[in-house]
GROMACS .gro file of C-alpha atoms in nm:
model
  182
    1MET     CA    1   3.672   4.879  10.181
    2SER     CA    2   3.543   4.585  10.241
    3GLU     CA    3   3.560   4.408  10.583
    4GLY     CA    4   3.851   4.202  10.510
    5SER     CA    5   4.035   4.394  10.261
    6GLU     CA    6   4.430   4.395  10.247
    7ALA     CA    7   4.340   4.779  10.468
    8SER     CA    8   4.152   4.689  10.797
    9MET     CA    9   4.382   4.353  10.803
   10SER     CA   10   4.564   4.377  11.193
   11ASP     CA   11   4.810   4.256  11.407
   12LYS     CA   12   4.742   4.114  11.764
   13THR     CA   13   4.844   4.510  11.840
   14GLY     CA   14   4.588   4.639  11.619
   15ARG     CA   15   4.784   4.828  11.326
   16PRO     CA   16   4.709   4.708  11.070
   17GLU     CA   17   4.909   4.448  10.877
   18ALA     CA   18   5.161   4.540  10.561
   19THR     CA   19   5.163   4.380  10.281
   20PRO     CA   20   5.355   4.153  10.221
   21MET     CA   21   5.658   4.203   9.965
   22ASP     CA   22   5.611   4.114   9.599
   23ARG     CA   23   5.879   3.793   9.499
   24PRO     CA   24   6.167   3.873   9.791
   25LEU     CA   25   6.361   3.607   9.676
   26ARG     CA   26   6.406   3.776   9.379
   27TRP     CA   27   6.750   3.928   9.579
   28LEU     CA   28   6.950   3.690   9.551
   29TRP     CA   29   7.025   3.825   9.243
   30LEU     CA   30   7.247   4.023   9.422
   31ALA     CA   31   7.397   3.795   9.673
   32LEU     CA   32   7.513   3.628   9.334
   33ALA     CA   33   7.703   3.905   9.174
   34VAL     CA   34   7.842   3.953   9.551
   35ILE     CA   35   7.914   3.580   9.558
   36VAL     CA   36   8.049   3.636   9.153
   37LEU     CA   37   8.235   3.915   9.235
   38ASP     CA   38   8.408   3.803   9.534
   39LEU     CA   39   8.503   3.476   9.328
   40GLY     CA   40   8.648   3.684   9.044
   41THR     CA   41   8.851   3.870   9.230
   42LYS     CA   42   8.992   3.582   9.510
   43TYR     CA   43   9.129   3.469   9.188
   44LEU     CA   44   9.212   3.736   8.991
   45ALA     CA   45   9.443   3.813   9.359
   46SER     CA   46   9.557   3.462   9.376
   47GLY     CA   47   9.702   3.425   9.032
   48LEU     CA   48   9.841   3.810   9.013
   49LEU     CA   49  10.008   3.842   9.379
   50ASP     CA   50  10.214   3.654   9.551
   51TYR     CA   51  10.141   3.587   9.872
   52ALA     CA   52  10.182   3.838  10.134
   53ARG     CA   53  10.411   4.066   9.950
   54PRO     CA   54  10.216   4.370   9.922
   55VAL     CA   55  10.161   4.600   9.624
   56GLU     CA   56  10.161   4.964   9.691
   57VAL     CA   57   9.823   5.110   9.468
   58LEU     CA   58   9.778   5.433   9.659
   59PRO     CA   59  10.016   5.567   9.978
   60PHE     CA   60   9.660   5.327  10.224
   61PHE     CA   61   9.665   5.099  10.009
   62ASN     CA   62   9.781   4.778   9.942
   63LEU     CA   63   9.670   4.465   9.699
   64THR     CA   64   9.847   4.198   9.975
   65LEU     CA   65   9.742   3.825   9.913
   66LEU     CA   66   9.633   3.630  10.308
   67HIS     CA   67   9.537   3.321  10.365
   68ASN     CA   68   9.271   3.292  10.612
   69THR     CA   69   9.189   3.035  10.807
   70GLY     CA   70   8.998   3.194  11.112
   71ALA     CA   71   8.727   3.402  11.045
   72ALA     CA   72   8.748   3.888  11.138
   73PHE     CA   73   9.011   3.984  11.198
   74SER     CA   74   9.145   3.610  11.172
   75PHE     CA   75   8.968   3.557  11.528
   76LEU     CA   76   8.999   3.142  11.572
   77ALA     CA   77   9.329   3.121  11.327
   78GLY     CA   78   9.573   2.968  11.539
   79HIS     CA   79   9.388   2.628  11.596
   80PRO     CA   80   9.458   2.293  11.461
   81GLY     CA   81   9.152   2.317  11.206
   82TRP     CA   82   8.802   2.265  11.333
   83GLN     CA   83   8.757   2.645  11.281
   84ARG     CA   84   8.714   2.507  10.895
   85TRP     CA   85   8.431   2.362  10.923
   86PHE     CA   86   8.278   2.560  11.202
   87PHE     CA   87   8.287   2.934  10.994
   88ALA     CA   88   8.113   2.696  10.725
   89THR     CA   89   7.839   2.557  10.984
   90ILE     CA   90   7.784   2.930  11.083
   91ALA     CA   91   7.714   3.076  10.714
   92VAL     CA   92   7.520   2.755  10.569
   93GLY     CA   93   7.277   2.780  10.859
   94ALA     CA   94   7.305   3.182  10.861
   95SER     CA   95   7.230   3.187  10.471
   96ILE     CA   96   6.949   2.911  10.545
   97GLY     CA   97   6.798   3.128  10.839
   98LEU     CA   98   6.849   3.499  10.659
   99THR     CA   99   6.668   3.316  10.301
  100VAL     CA  100   6.423   3.222  10.537
  101TRP     CA  101   6.359   3.588  10.724
  102MET     CA  102   6.370   3.725  10.327
  103ARG     CA  103   6.078   3.506  10.291
  104ARG     CA  104   5.918   3.714  10.499
  105LEU     CA  105   5.998   4.033  10.411
  106ARG     CA  106   5.698   4.272  10.373
  107ARG     CA  107   5.671   4.576  10.082
  108ASP     CA  108   5.782   4.825  10.223
  109GLU     CA  109   6.169   4.672  10.353
  110THR     CA  110   6.316   4.744  10.036
  111LEU     CA  111   6.660   4.784  10.249
  112LEU     CA  112   6.653   4.487  10.405
  113ALA     CA  113   6.576   4.289  10.163
  114VAL     CA  114   6.929   4.395  10.002
  115SER     CA  115   7.078   4.430  10.358
  116LEU     CA  116   7.004   4.011  10.321
  117ALA     CA  117   7.102   3.958  10.038
  118LEU     CA  118   7.464   4.142  10.083
  119ILE     CA  119   7.484   3.880  10.371
  120ILE     CA  120   7.373   3.612  10.210
  121GLY     CA  121   7.666   3.664   9.924
  122GLY     CA  122   7.932   3.802  10.150
  123ALA     CA  123   7.892   3.409  10.366
  124LEU     CA  124   7.869   3.155  10.041
  125GLY     CA  125   8.185   3.349   9.908
  126ASN     CA  126   8.400   3.268  10.222
  127LEU     CA  127   8.179   2.977  10.192
  128TYR     CA  128   8.358   2.844   9.930
  129ASP     CA  129   8.698   2.928   9.961
  130ARG     CA  130   8.675   2.688  10.280
  131LEU     CA  131   8.554   2.481  10.137
  132VAL     CA  132   8.770   2.465   9.842
  133HIS     CA  133   9.089   2.594  10.009
  134GLY     CA  134   9.062   2.522  10.407
  135TYR     CA  135   9.096   2.896  10.401
  136VAL     CA  136   8.958   3.303  10.359
  137VAL     CA  137   9.091   3.469  10.000
  138ASP     CA  138   9.193   3.811  10.080
  139PHE     CA  139   9.403   3.980   9.947
  140LEU     CA  140   9.263   4.438  10.023
  141SER     CA  141   9.494   4.657  10.248
  142PHE     CA  142   9.434   4.990  10.412
  143HIS     CA  143   9.644   5.094  10.635
  144VAL     CA  144   9.807   5.458  10.821
  145ALA     CA  145  10.056   5.551  10.994
  146GLY     CA  146  10.200   5.251  11.020
  147TRP     CA  147   9.848   5.069  11.132
  148TYR     CA  148   9.719   4.780  10.893
  149TYR     CA  149   9.364   4.705  10.935
  150PRO     CA  150   9.283   4.335  10.893
  151ALA     CA  151   9.277   4.234  10.577
  152PHE     CA  152   8.924   4.234  10.347
  153ASN     CA  153   8.802   4.065   9.971
  154VAL     CA  154   8.473   4.150   9.825
  155ALA     CA  155   8.222   3.932  10.056
  156ASP     CA  156   8.336   4.092  10.371
  157ILE     CA  157   8.298   4.388  10.220
  158GLY     CA  158   7.913   4.272  10.149
  159ILE     CA  159   7.828   4.106  10.520
  160THR     CA  160   7.979   4.470  10.660
  161LEU     CA  161   7.781   4.634  10.389
  162GLY     CA  162   7.439   4.370  10.488
  163ALA     CA  163   7.489   4.485  10.901
  164ILE     CA  164   7.442   4.845  10.871
  165GLY     CA  165   7.129   4.810  10.663
  166LEU     CA  166   6.986   4.561  10.920
  167ILE     CA  167   7.166   4.819  11.200
  168TRP     CA  168   6.982   5.110  10.973
  169GLU     CA  169   6.660   4.962  10.979
  170SER     CA  170   6.624   4.855  11.277
  171LEU     CA  171   6.690   5.200  11.426
  172PHE     CA  172   6.481   5.402  11.084
  173ALA     CA  173   6.223   5.122  11.068
  174GLU     CA  174   5.974   5.108  11.273
  175ARG     CA  175   5.933   5.511  11.248
  176ARG     CA  176   5.941   5.535  10.885
  177ARG     CA  177   5.623   5.249  10.922
  178ALA     CA  178   5.475   5.470  11.244
  179ARG     CA  179   5.541   5.791  10.960
  180ARG     CA  180   5.299   5.594  10.689
  181ARG     CA  181   5.046   5.459  10.938
  182GLY     CA  182   4.915   5.797  11.120
   0.00000   0.00000   0.00000
């Protein structure tokens, strides 16, 4: 290869630089899918379920409509309302920051792109609820032996799966890149 080609380019450590991902923002379709699925299921839950009245689906799973003015596990829910705008600001800032990060991804960072898109979709799905309703609609309730996991929604699933992907990527991506270089 010639002197200025991608293969001969290297970063400050002397390692070859990875090729930028082609159109990394195309992964935002996944964020949109999370938002649509989240808002659609919340609409159905709000229209079909009575507030705080569980509907048993399986012995360990209920559909239970709840309104959460806080964050995960109802964190800060008991406060007089400032948390609505606090969490909305966090959701907007995180979505912007993650989108900027997504624009900078390399070709071999597909899992990272998917993870960021899932988190963005979840954050924006819950942001809609906070801005429109003043609370987040939760309706998925798992329980075992009298212990109930806090209710959640599709947006929360997107955020959780995205976070798992980020952790996975942080643990194993450098090894994968080292094998490709070596």
